[in-house]
Amino acid sequence: MFRAEDNLESPYARAALRQFFYKLRAGKIEACSYAKFQEMTGLTLDEADGTMKENLPPIQQFLNRCLALRIDMQDAIFEAFGGFLSAIIEDARQAGTLDVGLETLRAEKFVITDRKVIFEHEATGATATALTVERTDRNDPLTLPRVKSICTNTEGVTLCWNKTSKRAALMIKAPAFMDEDGVPILRVKLLRPMATEILARSEFSKSHWVEIDDAMFEQLWQAEVEAVPEFATSKITLICGLLLPIWDRLPTDNMRIYRLQTEDGERVIGRLVSQEQLLNVYARLGLDCQIEMSPQEVFGAVMEARTTLSLLGGYQLRRSLVMGQPRCELIGASGAALPGLKAMGCFTEVIQWKTRVFIPVDGTDVLARVLAEHPVGASAADAAA
């Protein structure tokens, strides 16, 4: 019934209000000037020495004062404030850090495939456990009739395809974002059958996305939709049990609490962590960790999800841009290790007088050989080094 944007007492709304005040003071709000806003609302935003207050008016006071203004001024101010709020909410949603409180994960089924105690309290014996959960979801691609409905009801829609990947996308306007100087960064949202991506308009204009006609778009889109399997299986990790003593060693970018119920009826509640975050948690706890991931899963995590994965032996895999093209780069290789890595199929390039190691983007067999020697994981020795 209610969206995150509707909660005007959330941290996102407070951040948007602070941004609104700063841009107002910088003269970046067209609705009214800084002095006129203070005069109309009776709010004092400056200290006696002329600097902006550290403790600015709270959101409730801002709303009450604005509701006493003329309707046209209310609309103009709320439109500016709403733009900041929408951009902050959208960025949090895209980053996967949008906090909606205790959230119930839903899927076709959950199956716990592994349990590992990662911490035990000496006095009480209470434990924190990392649960590996296999999650099965029913795919719900954005079908062509729904795309046509979006086109009918949305202004400024563009049909696109990527000349490199041969994929189709629907481009619509995304909320703009203000940089530190108050300059609006215009952005676009790319809707795809199973994904959504937000790009700066300048970044989009330099990409391989180009406009196409209706017939070509429909053909490409329908082909992608038909290729989507009915179900998708993935792995997630929940850290459950005694969390307070290790809270400072858990990720700080997503502190939401999740709950789920497995296929056999077991109920679980805890913190959700990604593979990269799990490796960091193990390292901070001084534990060795090895994660079983196929070469395809590793490529997906690095190249599509843009996750940096640690490998045993002090290596890392990350997505890098070289001359505008994405590559899978192996970080941490010494000069002595280069002949062995080349023998596995890796290739090197000297970029700015530094030798860098890459894995062919289409070389899952090469990655398989690398992972056989250096599996995804972390060790206490590597962390100490």
PDB file of C-alpha atoms in Angstrom, residues 92-328:
ATOM      1  CA  ALA A  92      19.307   2.854  -2.645  1.00  0.00           C
ATOM      2  CA  ARG A  93      16.957   0.472  -4.451  1.00  0.00           C
ATOM      3  CA  GLN A  94      19.429  -0.078  -7.304  1.00  0.00           C
ATOM      4  CA  ALA A  95      22.255  -0.665  -4.820  1.00  0.00           C
ATOM      5  CA  GLY A  96      20.122  -3.173  -2.922  1.00  0.00           C
ATOM      6  CA  THR A  97      20.370  -1.178   0.311  1.00  0.00           C
ATOM      7  CA  LEU A  98      16.829   0.201   0.510  1.00  0.00           C
ATOM      8  CA  ASP A  99      15.792  -0.340   4.120  1.00  0.00           C
ATOM      9  CA  VAL A 100      12.160  -1.400   4.486  1.00  0.00           C
ATOM     10  CA  GLY A 101      12.533  -2.869   7.982  1.00  0.00           C
ATOM     11  CA  LEU A 102      12.120  -6.575   8.697  1.00  0.00           C
ATOM     12  CA  GLU A 103      11.617  -8.057   5.249  1.00  0.00           C
ATOM     13  CA  THR A 104      10.275 -11.473   4.349  1.00  0.00           C
ATOM     14  CA  LEU A 105      12.088 -13.126   1.472  1.00  0.00           C
ATOM     15  CA  ARG A 106       9.712 -14.909  -0.884  1.00  0.00           C
ATOM     16  CA  ALA A 107      10.449 -17.524  -3.526  1.00  0.00           C
ATOM     17  CA  GLU A 108       9.093 -20.781  -4.893  1.00  0.00           C
ATOM     18  CA  LYS A 109      11.222 -22.601  -2.330  1.00  0.00           C
ATOM     19  CA  PHE A 110      14.226 -22.241  -0.016  1.00  0.00           C
ATOM     20  CA  VAL A 111      16.508 -25.156   0.881  1.00  0.00           C
ATOM     21  CA  ILE A 112      19.367 -24.875   3.404  1.00  0.00           C
ATOM     22  CA  THR A 113      22.372 -26.607   1.848  1.00  0.00           C
ATOM     23  CA  ASP A 114      25.107 -25.773   4.374  1.00  0.00           C
ATOM     24  CA  ARG A 115      25.495 -24.573   7.975  1.00  0.00           C
ATOM     25  CA  LYS A 116      28.724 -23.292   9.466  1.00  0.00           C
ATOM     26  CA  VAL A 117      29.282 -21.871  12.948  1.00  0.00           C
ATOM     27  CA  ILE A 118      31.386 -18.734  12.519  1.00  0.00           C
ATOM     28  CA  PHE A 119      31.371 -17.442  16.111  1.00  0.00           C
ATOM     29  CA  GLU A 120      30.808 -18.898  19.583  1.00  0.00           C
ATOM     30  CA  HIS A 121      30.397 -16.810  22.731  1.00  0.00           C
ATOM     31  CA  GLU A 122      32.772 -18.095  25.406  1.00  0.00           C
ATOM     32  CA  ALA A 123      30.528 -17.386  28.384  1.00  0.00           C
ATOM     33  CA  THR A 124      27.160 -18.571  27.086  1.00  0.00           C
ATOM     34  CA  GLY A 125      28.033 -20.926  24.250  1.00  0.00           C
ATOM     35  CA  ALA A 126      25.612 -19.066  21.956  1.00  0.00           C
ATOM     36  CA  THR A 127      26.648 -19.143  18.296  1.00  0.00           C
ATOM     37  CA  ALA A 128      26.394 -17.199  15.073  1.00  0.00           C
ATOM     38  CA  THR A 129      25.852 -19.399  12.031  1.00  0.00           C
ATOM     39  CA  ALA A 130      26.283 -18.799   8.302  1.00  0.00           C
ATOM     40  CA  LEU A 131      23.517 -20.565   6.388  1.00  0.00           C
ATOM     41  CA  THR A 132      23.890 -21.243   2.677  1.00  0.00           C
ATOM     42  CA  VAL A 133      20.406 -21.267   1.174  1.00  0.00           C
ATOM     43  CA  GLU A 134      19.470 -22.457  -2.300  1.00  0.00           C
ATOM     44  CA  ARG A 135      16.721 -20.218  -3.588  1.00  0.00           C
ATOM     45  CA  THR A 136      14.371 -21.099  -6.452  1.00  0.00           C
ATOM     46  CA  ASP A 137      12.403 -18.233  -8.023  1.00  0.00           C
ATOM     47  CA  ARG A 138       9.782 -18.251 -10.739  1.00  0.00           C
ATOM     48  CA  ASN A 139      10.994 -15.851 -13.421  1.00  0.00           C
ATOM     49  CA  ASP A 140       8.643 -13.027 -14.367  1.00  0.00           C
ATOM     50  CA  PRO A 141      10.098 -11.324 -17.449  1.00  0.00           C
ATOM     51  CA  LEU A 142       8.737  -7.995 -18.642  1.00  0.00           C
ATOM     52  CA  THR A 143       6.529  -9.167 -21.485  1.00  0.00           C
ATOM     53  CA  LEU A 144       5.935  -7.301 -24.733  1.00  0.00           C
ATOM     54  CA  PRO A 145       2.305  -6.322 -23.866  1.00  0.00           C
ATOM     55  CA  ARG A 146       3.541  -4.761 -20.606  1.00  0.00           C
ATOM     56  CA  VAL A 147       6.260  -2.936 -22.520  1.00  0.00           C
ATOM     57  CA  LYS A 148       3.658  -1.519 -24.916  1.00  0.00           C
ATOM     58  CA  SER A 149       1.581  -0.360 -21.938  1.00  0.00           C
ATOM     59  CA  ILE A 150       4.629   1.467 -20.533  1.00  0.00           C
ATOM     60  CA  CYS A 151       5.217   3.100 -23.912  1.00  0.00           C
ATOM     61  CA  THR A 152       1.585   4.253 -24.062  1.00  0.00           C
ATOM     62  CA  ASN A 153       1.517   5.734 -20.548  1.00  0.00           C
ATOM     63  CA  THR A 154       5.050   7.169 -20.300  1.00  0.00           C
ATOM     64  CA  GLU A 155       6.513  10.231 -21.992  1.00  0.00           C
ATOM     65  CA  GLY A 156       9.920  10.259 -23.623  1.00  0.00           C
ATOM     66  CA  VAL A 157      10.249   6.508 -24.171  1.00  0.00           C
ATOM     67  CA  THR A 158      12.942   5.304 -26.591  1.00  0.00           C
ATOM     68  CA  LEU A 159      13.322   1.806 -28.077  1.00  0.00           C
ATOM     69  CA  CYS A 160      16.981   0.759 -28.093  1.00  0.00           C
ATOM     70  CA  TRP A 161      19.320  -2.095 -28.793  1.00  0.00           C
ATOM     71  CA  ASN A 162      22.967  -2.663 -27.933  1.00  0.00           C
ATOM     72  CA  LYS A 163      25.142  -3.056 -31.023  1.00  0.00           C
ATOM     73  CA  THR A 164      27.640  -5.169 -29.076  1.00  0.00           C
ATOM     74  CA  SER A 165      25.434  -7.503 -27.032  1.00  0.00           C
ATOM     75  CA  LYS A 166      22.477  -7.474 -29.497  1.00  0.00           C
ATOM     76  CA  ARG A 167      20.061  -6.963 -26.575  1.00  0.00           C
ATOM     77  CA  ALA A 168      16.985  -4.747 -26.544  1.00  0.00           C
ATOM     78  CA  ALA A 169      16.076  -2.181 -23.894  1.00  0.00           C
ATOM     79  CA  LEU A 170      13.395   0.395 -23.191  1.00  0.00           C
ATOM     80  CA  MET A 171      14.877   3.750 -22.209  1.00  0.00           C
ATOM     81  CA  ILE A 172      12.837   6.046 -19.946  1.00  0.00           C
ATOM     82  CA  LYS A 173      13.686   9.092 -17.889  1.00  0.00           C
ATOM     83  CA  ALA A 174      15.151   8.492 -14.405  1.00  0.00           C
ATOM     84  CA  PRO A 175      15.218  10.968 -11.484  1.00  0.00           C
ATOM     85  CA  ALA A 176      18.075  13.453 -11.836  1.00  0.00           C
ATOM     86  CA  PHE A 177      20.771  13.643  -9.190  1.00  0.00           C
ATOM     87  CA  MET A 178      22.577  16.723  -7.906  1.00  0.00           C
ATOM     88  CA  ASP A 179      26.372  16.698  -7.692  1.00  0.00           C
ATOM     89  CA  GLU A 180      28.293  18.513  -4.947  1.00  0.00           C
ATOM     90  CA  ASP A 181      28.185  21.764  -6.918  1.00  0.00           C
ATOM     91  CA  GLY A 182      24.413  21.610  -7.293  1.00  0.00           C
ATOM     92  CA  VAL A 183      24.546  20.746 -10.988  1.00  0.00           C
ATOM     93  CA  PRO A 184      21.771  18.291 -11.935  1.00  0.00           C
ATOM     94  CA  ILE A 185      23.027  15.034 -13.444  1.00  0.00           C
ATOM     95  CA  LEU A 186      20.444  13.891 -15.971  1.00  0.00           C
ATOM     96  CA  ARG A 187      19.937  10.124 -15.943  1.00  0.00           C
ATOM     97  CA  VAL A 188      18.070   7.442 -17.858  1.00  0.00           C
ATOM     98  CA  LYS A 189      16.680   4.068 -16.851  1.00  0.00           C
ATOM     99  CA  LEU A 190      17.064   1.045 -19.095  1.00  0.00           C
ATOM    100  CA  LEU A 191      14.309  -1.533 -18.692  1.00  0.00           C
ATOM    101  CA  ARG A 192      15.164  -5.019 -19.898  1.00  0.00           C
ATOM    102  CA  PRO A 193      13.190  -8.278 -19.770  1.00  0.00           C
ATOM    103  CA  MET A 194      14.850  -9.361 -16.503  1.00  0.00           C
ATOM    104  CA  ALA A 195      16.827  -6.333 -15.286  1.00  0.00           C
ATOM    105  CA  THR A 196      16.881  -2.568 -14.771  1.00  0.00           C
ATOM    106  CA  GLU A 197      19.895  -0.259 -15.019  1.00  0.00           C
ATOM    107  CA  ILE A 198      20.335   3.479 -14.395  1.00  0.00           C
ATOM    108  CA  LEU A 199      22.944   5.460 -16.340  1.00  0.00           C
ATOM    109  CA  ALA A 200      23.923   9.096 -16.537  1.00  0.00           C
ATOM    110  CA  ARG A 201      22.654  10.498 -19.829  1.00  0.00           C
ATOM    111  CA  SER A 202      26.226  11.416 -20.788  1.00  0.00           C
ATOM    112  CA  GLU A 203      27.344   7.839 -20.108  1.00  0.00           C
ATOM    113  CA  PHE A 204      24.420   6.485 -22.119  1.00  0.00           C
ATOM    114  CA  SER A 205      25.265   8.683 -25.108  1.00  0.00           C
ATOM    115  CA  LYS A 206      28.791   7.207 -25.199  1.00  0.00           C
ATOM    116  CA  SER A 207      27.577   3.609 -24.922  1.00  0.00           C
ATOM    117  CA  HIS A 208      26.669   1.119 -27.644  1.00  0.00           C
ATOM    118  CA  TRP A 209      22.914   1.642 -27.143  1.00  0.00           C
ATOM    119  CA  VAL A 210      21.190   3.088 -30.212  1.00  0.00           C
ATOM    120  CA  GLU A 211      17.577   3.749 -31.178  1.00  0.00           C
ATOM    121  CA  ILE A 212      15.766   1.172 -33.350  1.00  0.00           C
ATOM    122  CA  ASP A 213      12.364   0.831 -34.995  1.00  0.00           C
ATOM    123  CA  ASP A 214       9.318  -0.920 -33.505  1.00  0.00           C
ATOM    124  CA  ALA A 215       9.558  -4.098 -35.591  1.00  0.00           C
ATOM    125  CA  MET A 216      13.199  -4.810 -34.744  1.00  0.00           C
ATOM    126  CA  PHE A 217      12.637  -3.989 -31.079  1.00  0.00           C
ATOM    127  CA  GLU A 218       9.659  -6.344 -30.782  1.00  0.00           C
ATOM    128  CA  GLN A 219      11.563  -9.154 -32.470  1.00  0.00           C
ATOM    129  CA  LEU A 220      14.600  -8.819 -30.189  1.00  0.00           C
ATOM    130  CA  TRP A 221      12.526  -8.348 -27.038  1.00  0.00           C
ATOM    131  CA  GLN A 222      10.258 -11.316 -27.705  1.00  0.00           C
ATOM    132  CA  ALA A 223      13.256 -13.549 -28.442  1.00  0.00           C
ATOM    133  CA  GLU A 224      14.815 -12.626 -25.078  1.00  0.00           C
ATOM    134  CA  VAL A 225      11.554 -13.203 -23.204  1.00  0.00           C
ATOM    135  CA  GLU A 226      11.105 -16.623 -24.782  1.00  0.00           C
ATOM    136  CA  ALA A 227      14.672 -17.576 -23.811  1.00  0.00           C
ATOM    137  CA  VAL A 228      14.040 -16.890 -20.099  1.00  0.00           C
ATOM    138  CA  PRO A 229      13.644 -20.211 -18.218  1.00  0.00           C
ATOM    139  CA  GLU A 230      10.596 -20.771 -16.020  1.00  0.00           C
ATOM    140  CA  PHE A 231      12.668 -20.965 -12.835  1.00  0.00           C
ATOM    141  CA  ALA A 232      16.002 -19.545 -11.699  1.00  0.00           C
ATOM    142  CA  THR A 233      18.136 -21.051  -8.927  1.00  0.00           C
ATOM    143  CA  SER A 234      20.623 -19.032  -6.910  1.00  0.00           C
ATOM    144  CA  LYS A 235      22.464 -19.177  -3.590  1.00  0.00           C
ATOM    145  CA  ILE A 236      22.170 -16.679  -0.763  1.00  0.00           C
ATOM    146  CA  THR A 237      23.809 -16.567   2.660  1.00  0.00           C
ATOM    147  CA  LEU A 238      22.138 -15.570   5.921  1.00  0.00           C
ATOM    148  CA  ILE A 239      24.111 -14.981   9.106  1.00  0.00           C
ATOM    149  CA  CYS A 240      21.831 -15.971  11.972  1.00  0.00           C
ATOM    150  CA  GLY A 241      21.912 -16.444  15.711  1.00  0.00           C
ATOM    151  CA  LEU A 242      24.092 -14.330  18.001  1.00  0.00           C
ATOM    152  CA  LEU A 243      24.877 -11.247  15.915  1.00  0.00           C
ATOM    153  CA  LEU A 244      25.522  -8.456  18.436  1.00  0.00           C
ATOM    154  CA  PRO A 245      29.133  -9.430  19.378  1.00  0.00           C
ATOM    155  CA  ILE A 246      30.133  -9.582  15.695  1.00  0.00           C
ATOM    156  CA  TRP A 247      27.914  -6.744  14.426  1.00  0.00           C
ATOM    157  CA  ASP A 248      30.923  -4.498  13.750  1.00  0.00           C
ATOM    158  CA  ARG A 249      32.436  -7.204  11.526  1.00  0.00           C
ATOM    159  CA  LEU A 250      29.325  -7.534   9.367  1.00  0.00           C
ATOM    160  CA  PRO A 251      28.738  -5.393   6.244  1.00  0.00           C
ATOM    161  CA  THR A 252      27.673  -1.810   6.862  1.00  0.00           C
ATOM    162  CA  ASP A 253      26.065  -1.086   3.472  1.00  0.00           C
ATOM    163  CA  ASN A 254      23.059  -3.358   4.045  1.00  0.00           C
ATOM    164  CA  MET A 255      21.978  -3.752   7.661  1.00  0.00           C
ATOM    165  CA  ARG A 256      18.476  -5.034   6.972  1.00  0.00           C
ATOM    166  CA  ILE A 257      17.094  -8.051   8.784  1.00  0.00           C
ATOM    167  CA  TYR A 258      15.472 -10.748   6.656  1.00  0.00           C
ATOM    168  CA  ARG A 259      13.357 -13.777   7.423  1.00  0.00           C
ATOM    169  CA  LEU A 260      12.388 -16.777   5.346  1.00  0.00           C
ATOM    170  CA  GLN A 261      10.792 -20.181   5.685  1.00  0.00           C
ATOM    171  CA  THR A 262      12.390 -23.228   4.094  1.00  0.00           C
ATOM    172  CA  GLU A 263      10.562 -25.903   2.152  1.00  0.00           C
ATOM    173  CA  ASP A 264      10.566 -28.211   5.207  1.00  0.00           C
ATOM    174  CA  GLY A 265       9.053 -25.516   7.439  1.00  0.00           C
ATOM    175  CA  GLU A 266      12.167 -24.192   9.232  1.00  0.00           C
ATOM    176  CA  ARG A 267      11.999 -20.453   9.939  1.00  0.00           C
ATOM    177  CA  VAL A 268      15.177 -18.398   9.711  1.00  0.00           C
ATOM    178  CA  ILE A 269      15.933 -14.759  10.550  1.00  0.00           C
ATOM    179  CA  GLY A 270      19.228 -12.950  10.071  1.00  0.00           C
ATOM    180  CA  ARG A 271      21.484 -10.673   8.026  1.00  0.00           C
ATOM    181  CA  LEU A 272      21.795 -11.269   4.287  1.00  0.00           C
ATOM    182  CA  VAL A 273      25.342 -11.079   2.908  1.00  0.00           C
ATOM    183  CA  SER A 274      26.744 -11.405  -0.598  1.00  0.00           C
ATOM    184  CA  GLN A 275      29.607 -13.746  -1.525  1.00  0.00           C
ATOM    185  CA  GLU A 276      32.104 -10.880  -1.449  1.00  0.00           C
ATOM    186  CA  GLN A 277      30.807  -9.666   1.917  1.00  0.00           C
ATOM    187  CA  LEU A 278      30.926 -13.194   3.338  1.00  0.00           C
ATOM    188  CA  LEU A 279      34.601 -13.439   2.429  1.00  0.00           C
ATOM    189  CA  ASN A 280      35.262 -10.156   4.259  1.00  0.00           C
ATOM    190  CA  VAL A 281      33.310 -11.342   7.318  1.00  0.00           C
ATOM    191  CA  TYR A 282      35.364 -14.539   7.523  1.00  0.00           C
ATOM    192  CA  ALA A 283      38.590 -12.565   7.187  1.00  0.00           C
ATOM    193  CA  ARG A 284      37.566 -10.174   9.982  1.00  0.00           C
ATOM    194  CA  LEU A 285      36.745 -13.138  12.205  1.00  0.00           C
ATOM    195  CA  GLY A 286      40.132 -14.695  11.469  1.00  0.00           C
ATOM    196  CA  LEU A 287      38.601 -17.722   9.730  1.00  0.00           C
ATOM    197  CA  ASP A 288      39.501 -19.557   6.554  1.00  0.00           C
ATOM    198  CA  CYS A 289      36.726 -19.681   3.985  1.00  0.00           C
ATOM    199  CA  GLN A 290      36.295 -21.406   0.652  1.00  0.00           C
ATOM    200  CA  ILE A 291      33.151 -20.961  -1.450  1.00  0.00           C
ATOM    201  CA  GLU A 292      32.086 -23.378  -4.151  1.00  0.00           C
ATOM    202  CA  MET A 293      31.201 -21.394  -7.265  1.00  0.00           C
ATOM    203  CA  SER A 294      31.172 -22.565 -10.868  1.00  0.00           C
ATOM    204  CA  PRO A 295      33.109 -20.565 -13.490  1.00  0.00           C
ATOM    205  CA  GLN A 296      29.753 -19.369 -14.888  1.00  0.00           C
ATOM    206  CA  GLU A 297      28.660 -18.151 -11.438  1.00  0.00           C
ATOM    207  CA  VAL A 298      31.980 -16.369 -10.952  1.00  0.00           C
ATOM    208  CA  PHE A 299      31.735 -14.655 -14.342  1.00  0.00           C
ATOM    209  CA  GLY A 300      28.173 -13.606 -13.562  1.00  0.00           C
ATOM    210  CA  ALA A 301      29.149 -12.184 -10.162  1.00  0.00           C
ATOM    211  CA  VAL A 302      32.173 -10.300 -11.532  1.00  0.00           C
ATOM    212  CA  MET A 303      31.011  -9.136 -14.964  1.00  0.00           C
ATOM    213  CA  GLU A 304      27.265  -8.667 -14.427  1.00  0.00           C
ATOM    214  CA  ALA A 305      26.882  -7.967 -10.697  1.00  0.00           C
ATOM    215  CA  ARG A 306      30.260  -6.138 -10.672  1.00  0.00           C
ATOM    216  CA  THR A 307      31.371  -7.936  -7.531  1.00  0.00           C
ATOM    217  CA  THR A 308      35.050  -8.126  -6.618  1.00  0.00           C
ATOM    218  CA  LEU A 309      35.774 -11.714  -5.540  1.00  0.00           C
ATOM    219  CA  SER A 310      38.763 -12.798  -3.441  1.00  0.00           C
ATOM    220  CA  LEU A 311      40.637 -15.976  -4.386  1.00  0.00           C
ATOM    221  CA  LEU A 312      42.824 -18.093  -2.135  1.00  0.00           C
ATOM    222  CA  GLY A 313      46.439 -17.114  -2.572  1.00  0.00           C
ATOM    223  CA  GLY A 314      45.855 -13.379  -2.294  1.00  0.00           C
ATOM    224  CA  TYR A 315      44.301 -12.871  -5.732  1.00  0.00           C
ATOM    225  CA  GLN A 316      41.148 -10.956  -6.617  1.00  0.00           C
ATOM    226  CA  LEU A 317      38.850 -11.012  -9.646  1.00  0.00           C
ATOM    227  CA  ARG A 318      37.173  -7.763 -10.660  1.00  0.00           C
ATOM    228  CA  ARG A 319      35.460  -6.115 -13.607  1.00  0.00           C
ATOM    229  CA  SER A 320      37.661  -3.460 -15.222  1.00  0.00           C
ATOM    230  CA  LEU A 321      37.149  -1.125 -18.148  1.00  0.00           C
ATOM    231  CA  VAL A 322      39.993  -1.024 -20.669  1.00  0.00           C
ATOM    232  CA  MET A 323      39.479   1.330 -23.626  1.00  0.00           C
ATOM    233  CA  GLY A 324      35.762   1.381 -22.804  1.00  0.00           C
ATOM    234  CA  GLN A 325      35.389  -2.418 -22.914  1.00  0.00           C
ATOM    235  CA  PRO A 326      34.676  -4.547 -19.806  1.00  0.00           C
ATOM    236  CA  ARG A 327      37.279  -7.149 -18.900  1.00  0.00           C
ATOM    237  CA  CYS A 328      37.736  -9.746 -16.178  1.00  0.00           C
TER     238      CYS A 328
END
